[in-house]
Coordinates of C-alpha atoms in Angstrom, one line a residue:
M259 CA 130.5 128.3 92.6
D260 CA 130.5 128.3 88.7
K261 CA 133.6 128.7 86.6
N262 CA 134.1 129.2 82.9
S263 CA 136.4 126.3 82.1
G264 CA 136.8 122.7 83.3
G265 CA 140.6 122.6 83.5
T266 CA 141.9 119.1 83.1
A267 CA 140.0 116.2 81.6
P268 CA 137.6 114.4 84.0
R269 CA 139.1 111.5 86.0
T270 CA 135.7 109.9 86.5
D271 CA 132.2 110.1 85.2
V272 CA 130.2 110.6 88.5
V273 CA 131.2 111.5 92.0
I274 CA 128.6 110.4 94.7
A275 CA 128.8 112.1 98.1
G276 CA 127.6 109.5 100.6
A277 CA 127.9 105.7 100.5
G278 CA 124.9 104.7 102.5
P279 CA 122.3 102.5 101.0
V280 CA 121.1 105.2 98.5
G281 CA 124.5 106.2 97.4
L282 CA 125.6 102.6 97.0
M283 CA 122.4 101.7 95.1
L284 CA 123.0 104.6 92.7
A285 CA 126.6 103.6 92.3
C286 CA 125.7 100.1 91.5
E287 CA 123.1 101.2 88.9
L288 CA 125.6 103.5 87.2
A289 CA 128.4 100.9 87.2
L290 CA 126.0 98.3 85.8
R291 CA 125.8 100.5 82.7
G292 CA 129.5 101.0 82.4
V293 CA 129.8 104.4 84.2
R294 CA 132.9 105.1 86.2
V295 CA 131.9 106.1 89.8
V296 CA 133.7 107.3 92.9
A297 CA 131.7 107.3 96.1
L298 CA 132.9 109.4 99.1
E299 CA 131.9 108.3 102.6
R300 CA 133.0 110.0 105.8
L301 CA 132.3 106.9 107.9
T302 CA 135.0 104.2 107.9
E303 CA 132.4 101.4 108.4
V304 CA 128.7 100.8 108.5
D305 CA 126.9 102.9 111.0
E306 CA 125.3 100.5 113.6
T307 CA 122.9 103.2 114.9
I308 CA 119.5 101.7 114.9
K309 CA 117.6 102.8 111.7
A310 CA 115.0 101.4 109.3
G311 CA 114.0 97.8 109.8
G312 CA 112.2 97.0 106.6
I313 CA 111.7 97.6 102.9
N314 CA 108.5 98.0 100.9
T315 CA 107.4 96.3 97.7
P316 CA 109.0 98.7 95.2
S317 CA 112.4 98.3 97.0
A318 CA 112.1 94.6 97.1
E319 CA 111.2 94.6 93.4
A320 CA 114.3 96.7 92.7
F321 CA 116.6 94.2 94.4
Y322 CA 114.8 91.3 92.8
R323 CA 115.4 92.8 89.4
R324 CA 119.1 93.0 90.1
G325 CA 119.5 89.5 91.4
M326 CA 119.8 90.3 95.1
L327 CA 116.7 88.5 96.3
P328 CA 118.4 85.3 97.6
A329 CA 120.8 87.3 99.8
L330 CA 117.9 89.4 101.2
A331 CA 115.9 86.3 101.9
D332 CA 118.8 85.0 104.1
V333 CA 118.9 88.3 106.0
Q334 CA 115.1 88.2 106.5
K335 CA 115.3 84.7 107.8
E336 CA 117.7 85.8 110.5
A337 CA 115.5 88.8 111.3
F338 CA 112.5 86.6 111.8
G339 CA 114.5 84.4 114.1
R340 CA 115.2 87.4 116.3
F341 CA 111.5 88.4 116.3
H342 CA 110.4 85.0 117.4
S343 CA 113.1 85.0 120.1
F344 CA 111.6 88.3 121.3
V345 CA 108.1 86.8 121.5
R346 CA 109.4 83.7 123.3
Q347 CA 111.2 85.9 125.9
R348 CA 108.0 87.8 126.5
Q349 CA 106.0 84.7 126.9
A350 CA 108.6 83.1 129.2
A351 CA 108.6 86.3 131.4
G352 CA 104.8 85.9 131.8
A353 CA 104.2 89.5 130.6
G354 CA 100.5 90.2 131.0
S355 CA 100.4 92.2 127.8
V356 CA 101.6 89.3 125.6
R357 CA 99.0 88.5 122.9
P358 CA 99.2 86.2 119.9
A359 CA 101.3 87.8 117.2
P360 CA 99.1 88.9 114.3
R361 CA 100.2 88.9 110.7
F362 CA 101.1 92.5 110.3
A363 CA 100.4 94.5 107.2
G364 CA 102.2 97.6 108.4
H365 CA 101.0 100.5 110.6
F366 CA 99.8 104.0 110.4
A367 CA 100.8 106.3 113.3
G368 CA 101.3 103.1 115.4
I369 CA 97.8 101.8 114.5
M370 CA 98.6 98.2 113.4
L371 CA 97.0 96.8 110.3
R372 CA 95.8 93.2 110.5
A373 CA 96.7 91.1 107.4
E374 CA 93.6 89.0 107.8
L375 CA 91.5 92.0 106.9
L376 CA 93.3 92.6 103.6
D377 CA 91.2 92.1 100.4
A378 CA 93.1 89.2 98.9
S379 CA 91.3 89.6 95.6
D380 CA 92.9 93.1 95.1
S381 CA 95.1 92.6 92.0
D382 CA 97.6 95.2 93.3
F383 CA 98.9 92.7 95.8
H384 CA 99.7 90.1 93.1
H385 CA 102.2 91.8 90.8
A386 CA 105.6 91.5 92.4
G387 CA 106.2 87.7 92.3
P388 CA 109.0 86.5 94.6
A389 CA 109.7 90.1 95.8
D390 CA 106.4 89.9 97.6
E391 CA 108.0 87.6 100.2
I392 CA 110.7 90.1 101.2
G393 CA 110.3 93.0 103.7
F394 CA 112.0 92.4 107.0
V395 CA 115.5 93.7 106.1
S396 CA 117.4 96.2 108.2
Q397 CA 119.2 99.2 106.8
Q398 CA 122.6 98.0 108.0
A399 CA 122.2 94.6 106.4
L400 CA 121.1 96.2 103.2
E401 CA 124.1 98.5 103.2
R402 CA 126.5 95.6 103.6
L403 CA 125.0 93.7 100.7
L404 CA 125.1 96.8 98.5
A405 CA 128.7 97.4 99.5
E406 CA 129.6 93.9 98.3
R407 CA 127.7 94.4 95.1
A408 CA 129.4 97.7 94.5
A409 CA 132.8 96.2 95.0
G410 CA 132.0 93.4 92.5
L411 CA 130.9 96.0 89.9
G412 CA 134.2 97.9 90.3
V413 CA 132.8 101.0 92.2
E414 CA 135.5 102.9 94.0
V415 CA 134.3 103.7 97.5
R416 CA 136.6 105.9 99.5
R417 CA 135.9 105.8 103.2
G418 CA 137.0 108.3 105.9
V419 CA 136.8 111.2 103.5
E420 CA 134.1 113.7 102.6
L421 CA 133.2 116.4 100.1
T422 CA 134.4 119.8 101.4
G423 CA 133.4 121.8 98.4
F424 CA 133.0 121.8 94.6
D425 CA 133.2 124.0 91.6
T426 CA 131.0 123.6 88.5
D427 CA 131.6 124.8 85.0
T428 CA 130.3 124.1 81.5
D429 CA 132.2 120.8 81.2
G430 CA 131.8 119.2 84.6
V431 CA 132.4 119.4 88.4
T432 CA 135.6 119.7 90.4
V433 CA 135.1 118.1 93.8
H434 CA 137.2 119.0 96.8
V435 CA 137.9 116.1 99.1
G436 CA 139.3 116.1 102.6
K437 CA 139.6 113.8 105.5
A438 CA 136.4 113.4 107.4
G439 CA 136.0 115.7 110.4
E440 CA 138.8 118.1 109.4
A441 CA 137.9 121.7 108.8
G442 CA 138.6 123.1 105.3
D443 CA 140.1 121.3 102.4
A444 CA 143.8 122.3 102.9
G445 CA 146.0 119.5 101.7
G446 CA 143.0 117.6 100.3
E447 CA 142.4 116.1 96.9
E448 CA 140.5 117.3 93.9
L449 CA 138.4 115.0 91.8
R450 CA 137.2 115.9 88.3
A451 CA 133.9 114.5 87.1
G452 CA 131.1 115.1 84.8
W453 CA 128.4 114.9 87.4
L454 CA 128.0 115.2 91.2
V455 CA 125.2 113.5 93.1
G456 CA 124.5 114.3 96.8
C457 CA 123.4 111.3 98.7
D458 CA 124.9 112.7 101.9
G459 CA 121.8 112.7 104.1
G460 CA 119.4 115.1 105.7
R461 CA 122.2 117.6 106.5
S462 CA 123.6 117.4 103.0
T463 CA 126.7 119.5 102.3
V464 CA 126.0 119.2 98.6
R465 CA 122.5 120.6 98.9
R466 CA 123.7 123.5 101.0
L467 CA 126.7 124.4 98.8
A468 CA 124.6 124.1 95.6
G469 CA 121.9 126.4 97.0
F470 CA 118.9 124.1 96.6
P471 CA 115.8 125.7 98.3
F472 CA 114.6 123.4 101.1
P473 CA 111.1 124.5 102.2
G474 CA 109.0 122.6 104.6
T475 CA 107.6 122.5 108.2
D476 CA 109.5 122.9 111.5
P477 CA 109.7 120.1 114.1
E478 CA 107.4 119.7 117.0
I479 CA 108.4 116.3 118.5
T480 CA 111.4 114.6 119.9
G481 CA 111.7 110.9 119.1
R482 CA 114.2 108.4 120.4
Q483 CA 115.0 104.9 119.1
A484 CA 117.4 102.5 120.8
L485 CA 118.5 99.0 121.4
V486 CA 119.0 98.5 125.1
E487 CA 119.2 96.1 128.0
M488 CA 116.6 96.7 130.7
T489 CA 114.8 95.4 133.7
G490 CA 111.1 95.6 134.1
A491 CA 110.5 95.1 130.4
D492 CA 107.6 92.8 131.1
K493 CA 105.7 96.0 132.2
L494 CA 105.9 97.4 128.6
G495 CA 103.3 96.5 126.0
M496 CA 104.4 94.9 122.8
G497 CA 104.3 96.8 119.6
W498 CA 102.9 100.4 119.4
N499 CA 101.2 101.9 122.5
E500 CA 99.6 105.2 123.0
T501 CA 99.6 106.9 126.4
E502 CA 98.6 110.2 127.9
T503 CA 102.1 111.6 127.3
G504 CA 103.0 110.2 123.9
I505 CA 103.6 107.1 121.9
Y506 CA 106.1 104.2 122.5
S507 CA 106.9 101.0 120.7
H508 CA 108.6 97.9 122.1
G509 CA 110.0 95.2 119.8
P510 CA 110.0 93.4 117.3
V511 CA 113.5 92.4 118.5
P512 CA 114.7 92.1 122.1
G513 CA 115.6 95.5 123.6
R514 CA 114.3 97.6 120.7
I515 CA 112.4 100.7 122.0
L516 CA 111.1 103.9 120.5
T517 CA 109.5 106.8 122.2
V518 CA 107.8 109.9 120.8
E519 CA 107.2 113.1 123.0
F520 CA 105.3 116.1 121.9
D521 CA 107.1 118.8 123.9
G522 CA 109.0 120.3 121.0
P523 CA 112.3 119.4 119.3
P524 CA 115.5 118.7 121.3
A525 CA 117.7 121.6 122.3
D526 CA 120.7 120.0 120.7
R527 CA 119.9 117.2 118.3
S528 CA 123.5 116.4 117.6
A529 CA 124.4 115.8 121.3
P530 CA 125.1 112.2 122.2
V531 CA 122.0 110.2 123.4
T532 CA 122.7 109.1 127.0
L533 CA 121.4 106.1 129.0
E534 CA 119.7 108.6 131.4
E535 CA 117.9 110.3 128.5
V536 CA 116.6 107.1 127.0
Q537 CA 115.4 105.8 130.4
A538 CA 113.7 109.1 131.3
S539 CA 111.9 109.3 128.0
L540 CA 110.8 105.6 128.3
R541 CA 109.5 106.1 131.8
K542 CA 107.7 109.3 131.0
V543 CA 105.9 107.9 127.9
S544 CA 105.2 104.4 129.2
G545 CA 104.3 105.4 132.7
T546 CA 106.4 102.5 134.1
D547 CA 109.5 102.3 136.3
V548 CA 111.4 100.3 133.7
T549 CA 115.2 100.6 134.2
V550 CA 117.6 100.8 131.3
T551 CA 120.9 99.1 132.3
K552 CA 122.8 99.4 129.0
V553 CA 122.4 101.2 125.7
H554 CA 123.8 99.4 122.6
T555 CA 122.8 102.0 120.1
A556 CA 120.5 105.0 120.3
T557 CA 119.4 107.9 118.0
R558 CA 117.3 111.0 118.3
F559 CA 114.9 112.3 115.6
T560 CA 112.3 114.9 115.0
D561 CA 109.5 115.6 112.5
N562 CA 111.4 118.2 110.6
T563 CA 109.8 117.8 107.1
R564 CA 111.3 119.4 104.0
Q565 CA 111.8 118.8 100.4
V566 CA 113.9 120.5 97.7
T567 CA 111.9 122.2 95.0
E568 CA 114.0 120.4 92.3
Y569 CA 116.3 117.4 92.3
R570 CA 118.8 118.8 89.8
R571 CA 120.7 122.1 89.4
G572 CA 122.9 121.8 86.3
R573 CA 125.4 119.1 86.9
V574 CA 124.5 118.6 90.5
L575 CA 121.7 116.2 91.6
L576 CA 120.3 115.0 94.9
A577 CA 118.9 111.7 96.0
G578 CA 117.6 110.2 99.3
D579 CA 117.5 112.3 102.5
A580 CA 119.6 115.0 100.8
A581 CA 116.5 115.8 98.7
H582 CA 113.8 115.2 101.4
V583 CA 113.6 114.7 105.2
H584 CA 110.7 113.6 107.3
P585 CA 110.0 111.6 110.5
P586 CA 111.0 108.0 110.2
F587 CA 107.7 106.3 110.9
G588 CA 107.5 103.3 108.6
G589 CA 111.1 103.4 107.5
Q590 CA 109.9 105.5 104.6
G591 CA 113.2 107.4 104.0
L592 CA 115.1 104.3 103.1
N593 CA 112.5 103.2 100.5
L594 CA 112.1 106.6 99.1
G595 CA 115.8 106.9 98.6
I596 CA 116.1 103.5 96.9
G597 CA 113.4 104.6 94.5
D598 CA 115.3 107.8 93.8
A599 CA 118.4 105.8 93.0
M600 CA 116.6 103.3 90.7
N601 CA 115.0 106.2 88.8
L602 CA 118.1 108.3 88.4
G603 CA 120.7 105.6 87.7
W604 CA 119.8 104.6 84.2
K605 CA 118.9 108.2 83.2
L606 CA 122.3 109.6 84.4
A607 CA 124.1 106.6 82.7
A608 CA 122.4 107.4 79.4
T609 CA 123.5 111.0 79.8
V610 CA 127.1 110.1 80.6
H611 CA 127.2 107.9 77.5
G612 CA 125.8 110.7 75.3
H613 CA 122.7 108.9 74.0
A614 CA 120.1 110.4 76.4
P615 CA 117.2 112.0 74.5
D616 CA 116.4 115.7 75.3
G617 CA 114.8 116.2 78.7
L618 CA 115.5 112.7 80.0
L619 CA 117.5 113.8 83.1
D620 CA 114.8 116.3 83.9
T621 CA 112.2 113.5 84.2
Y622 CA 114.0 112.5 87.4
T623 CA 112.6 115.5 89.2
A624 CA 109.3 115.3 87.4
E625 CA 108.7 111.7 88.4
R626 CA 110.3 111.5 91.9
H627 CA 109.3 114.9 93.4
P628 CA 105.6 114.0 93.5
V629 CA 106.4 110.7 95.3
G630 CA 108.5 112.5 97.8
A631 CA 105.8 115.1 98.4
W632 CA 103.3 112.4 99.0
V633 CA 105.6 110.7 101.6
L634 CA 106.0 114.0 103.4
E635 CA 102.2 114.5 103.6
W636 CA 101.8 110.9 104.8
T637 CA 104.2 111.4 107.7
R638 CA 102.7 114.8 108.6
A639 CA 99.3 113.1 108.8
Q640 CA 100.7 110.5 111.2
I641 CA 102.0 113.2 113.5
A642 CA 98.6 114.7 113.5
V643 CA 97.1 111.4 114.6
M644 CA 99.7 110.7 117.2
R645 CA 99.5 113.9 119.2
P646 CA 98.2 113.3 122.8
T647 CA 95.4 116.0 122.5
P648 CA 91.7 115.6 122.6
H649 CA 91.3 116.4 118.9
S650 CA 94.0 114.0 117.8
R651 CA 92.7 111.3 120.0
A652 CA 89.3 111.7 118.4
L653 CA 90.8 111.5 115.0
R654 CA 92.8 108.4 116.1
K655 CA 89.6 106.6 117.0
V656 CA 88.1 107.3 113.6
I657 CA 91.3 106.0 111.9
T658 CA 91.3 102.9 114.2
D659 CA 87.7 102.2 113.3
L660 CA 88.5 102.5 109.6
T661 CA 91.5 100.1 109.8
G662 CA 89.2 97.6 111.4
T663 CA 87.4 97.2 108.1
V664 CA 88.5 95.3 104.9
T665 CA 88.2 98.4 102.8
G666 CA 90.2 100.5 105.3
T667 CA 93.0 98.0 105.9
T668 CA 93.3 97.4 102.2
Y669 CA 93.6 101.2 101.5
F670 CA 96.3 101.8 104.1
A671 CA 98.2 98.6 103.3
K672 CA 98.4 99.6 99.6
K673 CA 99.7 103.0 100.5
I674 CA 102.2 101.6 103.0
S675 CA 103.5 98.9 100.8
G676 CA 103.9 101.2 97.8
V677 CA 101.9 99.2 95.3
W678 CA 99.6 102.1 94.6
H679 CA 101.9 104.3 92.8
R680 CA 102.0 105.1 89.1
Y681 CA 104.2 107.6 87.3
D682 CA 102.3 109.9 85.0
L683 CA 103.7 108.7 81.7
P684 CA 102.4 109.2 78.1
G685 CA 100.3 106.4 76.8
D686 CA 96.8 104.9 77.3
H687 CA 97.7 101.3 78.2
P688 CA 96.6 100.4 81.7
L689 CA 100.1 99.2 82.7
T690 CA 101.9 102.3 81.5
G691 CA 103.7 104.1 84.4
R692 CA 103.3 101.2 86.7
S693 CA 105.8 98.6 88.0
A694 CA 106.0 95.8 85.5
P695 CA 104.1 92.7 86.6
D696 CA 106.4 89.8 87.2
L697 CA 105.1 87.8 84.3
V698 CA 105.8 84.0 84.1
F699 CA 106.7 82.9 80.6
A700 CA 106.2 79.5 79.0
D701 CA 109.9 78.7 79.3
G702 CA 109.7 79.1 83.1
T703 CA 111.5 82.4 83.3
R704 CA 110.1 85.5 85.0
L705 CA 110.1 89.1 83.8
G706 CA 112.0 90.3 86.9
A707 CA 115.0 88.1 86.2
H708 CA 115.4 89.4 82.7
L709 CA 116.2 92.9 84.1
E710 CA 119.3 91.9 86.0
D711 CA 121.7 93.4 83.4
G712 CA 120.1 96.9 83.8
R713 CA 119.0 97.2 80.2
A714 CA 115.5 98.1 79.0
L715 CA 113.4 95.3 77.7
L716 CA 110.9 95.0 74.8
F717 CA 108.8 91.9 75.4
V718 CA 107.2 90.6 72.2
L719 CA 104.4 88.4 73.4
T720 CA 102.6 87.7 70.1
D721 CA 103.6 86.2 66.8
A722 CA 101.0 88.4 65.0
P723 CA 102.4 90.6 62.2
G724 CA 103.5 94.0 63.2
L725 CA 105.4 94.0 66.5
A726 CA 106.9 90.5 65.9
G727 CA 108.0 91.5 62.4
R728 CA 109.9 94.6 63.6
A729 CA 111.5 93.0 66.7
A730 CA 114.9 92.5 65.0
E731 CA 114.8 96.1 63.8
Y732 CA 114.3 97.5 67.3
A733 CA 117.0 95.2 68.7
A734 CA 119.6 96.4 66.2
G735 CA 118.6 100.1 66.5
Y736 CA 119.1 100.2 70.2
E737 CA 121.9 97.7 70.7
G738 CA 123.4 98.0 74.2
R739 CA 120.4 100.0 75.4
L740 CA 117.5 97.6 74.7
R741 CA 117.1 93.9 74.7
V742 CA 114.2 92.3 72.8
V743 CA 112.7 89.2 74.5
T744 CA 110.3 87.1 72.4
A745 CA 108.2 84.9 74.7
S746 CA 104.9 83.4 75.3
C747 CA 102.9 84.2 78.4
P748 CA 100.0 81.8 78.8
D749 CA 98.7 83.5 81.9
R750 CA 98.3 86.8 80.2
P751 CA 97.1 86.1 76.6
E752 CA 95.7 89.6 76.3
L753 CA 99.1 91.2 76.3
A754 CA 100.8 91.7 73.0
G755 CA 103.9 93.5 74.2
L756 CA 105.5 95.5 76.9
L757 CA 108.3 98.0 76.9
V758 CA 110.0 98.0 80.3
R759 CA 112.5 100.7 81.4
P760 CA 115.6 99.7 83.2
D761 CA 114.0 100.7 86.5
G762 CA 111.2 98.2 85.9
V763 CA 108.5 100.7 84.9
V764 CA 106.3 100.0 82.0
A765 CA 106.8 102.7 79.3
W766 CA 104.5 101.1 76.7
G767 CA 102.1 98.3 76.3
A768 CA 99.9 96.7 73.7
G769 CA 96.9 94.3 73.9
T770 CA 93.4 94.3 72.7
N771 CA 91.4 92.8 75.6
E772 CA 91.0 96.0 77.7
D773 CA 88.7 94.4 80.3
A774 CA 91.3 91.7 81.1
L775 CA 94.0 94.3 81.1
R776 CA 92.2 96.3 83.8
G777 CA 91.6 93.3 85.9
E778 CA 87.8 93.6 85.5
S779 CA 87.4 90.0 84.4
R780 CA 89.6 88.2 86.8
S781 CA 89.9 87.8 90.6
G782 CA 93.1 88.0 92.6
A783 CA 95.6 87.7 89.7
G784 CA 97.9 89.8 87.7
A785 CA 99.6 93.0 88.4
D786 CA 97.7 95.9 87.0
G787 CA 94.6 97.3 88.7
D788 CA 94.4 100.9 89.8
G789 CA 97.6 101.4 91.7
S790 CA 100.4 98.9 91.2
G791 CA 103.5 100.9 91.0
A792 CA 107.3 101.1 90.9
D793 CA 108.2 103.6 93.5
G794 CA 105.3 104.4 95.8
D795 CA 107.6 104.5 98.8
G796 CA 105.0 104.3 101.5
S797 CA 107.0 102.2 103.8
G798 CA 107.8 98.7 104.9
A799 CA 108.2 97.7 108.5
D800 CA 110.2 100.0 110.7
G801 CA 110.7 97.5 113.4
A802 CA 107.0 96.8 114.0
G803 CA 107.0 93.7 111.9
A804 CA 107.4 93.2 108.2
P805 CA 104.4 93.9 105.9
A806 CA 102.3 90.9 105.1
R807 CA 102.7 89.8 101.5
T808 CA 100.3 88.0 99.2
A809 CA 102.9 86.1 97.2
G810 CA 103.1 84.9 93.6
T811 CA 101.5 85.5 90.3
A812 CA 98.3 83.8 89.3
T813 CA 98.7 80.7 87.3
A814 CA 95.3 80.0 86.0
T815 CA 95.2 80.4 82.2
R816 CA 92.6 82.8 81.0
T817 CA 90.8 82.7 77.7
A818 CA 91.1 85.8 75.6
P819 CA 91.2 86.9 72.0
A820 CA 94.6 86.5 70.3
A821 CA 96.7 89.5 71.2
T822 CA 97.6 91.8 68.3
C823 CA 99.5 95.1 68.0
T824 CA 97.7 97.7 66.0
A825 CA 99.3 100.4 63.8
D826 CA 98.5 103.0 66.4
E827 CA 100.1 100.9 69.1
L828 CA 103.2 100.5 67.0
A829 CA 103.4 104.3 66.4
S830 CA 103.1 104.7 70.2
L831 CA 106.0 102.3 70.7
E832 CA 108.1 104.3 68.3
D833 CA 107.3 107.4 70.3
A834 CA 108.1 105.7 73.6
L835 CA 111.5 104.4 72.3
R836 CA 112.5 107.9 71.2
R837 CA 111.3 109.5 74.4
W838 CA 113.2 107.2 76.7
F839 CA 116.1 105.9 74.7
G840 CA 116.8 108.5 72.1
A841 CA 117.5 108.0 68.4
R842 CA 118.3 104.6 66.9
G843 CA 121.9 103.9 66.2
G844 CA 124.9 105.5 67.8
A845 CA 125.4 107.9 70.7
R846 CA 124.3 111.5 70.3
G847 CA 125.9 114.7 71.8
G848 CA 124.3 117.0 74.2
A849 CA 122.8 116.3 77.6
P850 CA 119.2 117.1 78.3
G851 CA 118.0 120.3 79.9
G852 CA 120.6 122.5 78.3
A853 CA 123.7 121.1 80.0
P854 CA 126.6 119.7 77.9
G855 CA 126.8 116.1 77.0
G856 CA 128.5 113.1 78.7
T857 CA 132.0 113.2 80.0
A858 CA 135.0 112.1 78.1
A859 CA 136.2 108.5 78.5

C-alpha cells in the first residue's frame, strides 16, 4: 500500500471516509481550525434506520462547547413530546402494565435506574452546566444538525461515493474514490491529501485496507430493533422486560421495539429484516400473540465486540465504529465516537498546520483506547447479566438489588452518564484530565461558551503576581492557538487558573485551597470530585428514556484564601503549554510520531 513518492501536491488536508455523526463531527472540528476537509459518504441521504436515541454528558458538553445546545434542546423537546404521546396511548388503551413513568437515570442490561435514588450531593453531577439538561436526541437528528454545521463551516461532503482504496507515501495519501456500490475503482477519481481518517463504521474499508489488527470476542446473540405498527401492543410491558427466552423493550416512542435472543448470531446479518422476522422474534421473546402489521424501519445487531490495537498507522487514523464495535445497549457507540472526534480534531489540525509538538497525535490512541476498552467491557458485562440462564438470572438479581440503593444507583448512573472519566494526564491538580467545570464568571459568561471557536483557553482567575503578570506573554506566544481569558469566578475563589484544551479537558490548574478543590468542604456543587470527565462514553438513553440530569452549577459563594499561583505551578503551566501546543511563536516542521509534517496549503 505504501509508495515512495507523493506525486502531485495535495488537493486537500484531510479526507474522511464516512459522513455519519462521527465523520461530520470530526470534519467540523477540523474546519473550525482552518483545515481543508473532504468527507466521502456512500449514502445519498441520512439513514433512517432506527439507531441510538440519546447522548451522554460528555457528548452534550461537546455540543454545548460548540454552540449547538439550543438546536439540540429543540430536538429534545420534540422527542419528549413523542414519549409523552406513547405513555398517553398506553393509558388510553388500558394496558394493565402501565405504571407511572419514573425519572430515568439510564439502565444497565435493561435494569432501570431510578433518578430519585441518585445521590444529589455527588459533585460529579454538577459540572456540566446547561449541557446537563440535554440527553434525549436521536442519532438521525444529530446527523442532520452536524451536516448543517459542516456546510456552514465550508466542509465538502460528497454523497453517493465511497473510498475504494488508497496509497500512502512519505508525503500523504492518495485516495481512490468510486460511485457507491460499484465494484472496483475504474473510472473513479483520485484525491490527494495529507491524512486519511476512517469513520466508515463497523465494517470499515479503511481499517481493512490499512491492516489494523481487530481482536475481540465473537457474537452469541441476535438483536433486532424496529419501529412498527402492531395490534395487541397493550399486552407488551413498557420499557425493558426479561422473559424465559430473552429480553425485550417497548417504547419510549410509539411502535419502538427491541428484542434480544441468545440462540447465536444470525446466519446472514446483511439480509433485509422482514416483517415476519420481527414479529416472530417479538412473539418468541415476549410470549404474546402481538401482530406486526407494518415495519417502518428495522435493523439487526449482534454482540460482536472488537477494538483495534492502535488508532493510528502512519497517516491513516480511525474513529468511531471503525475503531471499535460492540452491542448497542445504551447507545454507547455514538457517544464513544463523538468523544473520538473531539479528541482527534484539534490534534490533527495542529499537525496539519505544522505546530503540533512531538507525540501529540499519538496521544489520540493513548487517551481514547482505554475509554473504548472500558466500553467494550461494560457491554460484555451487560450480555452476561441478560442471558436467560440460571447463573445469569442469579447475577441479575444481585445487580437489581444493588441498583435499588443510593450507592448502587449513583455508581451505575455515573458510569452510564460518562461523568466518571478522567484522562491520565501529567499534573497534580485535582481537575487535570477531567472535563472542565462550566464555571460561571462575574460578567455572567460561562466557561463552555468561551470554547466555541475551538481554541485552547488559559483562564486567569487571580490578580495575584505571577500568572496574571505573564498572561500577555502567553497570549502573544500562542496567538491563534490559545486565548487568554482574565475573569473573576466568585463561586470558585480557590481556583487561580485553568488551562483548558480545545476539547474541553483541563490540562493544568492552579489553586491553593486543596480541600475545596477536591470537593471535601462543599456539598452538591462544583465539577471536580473523583470522576468528572470529558469522554467517559458510558451511554445516554438508547430509547429507554433520557438520563436524568442534575442541572446547573452551584451559586453559593464560598469563603477561601485568596488564590495564588506558585512558582512550581507556573513551571508546570510552561510544561503543559509545550506538551499540548508546542513552542511559542510560529509553526514548526515535522509531525509527531515520526511522520512528516503538515500538508502544503
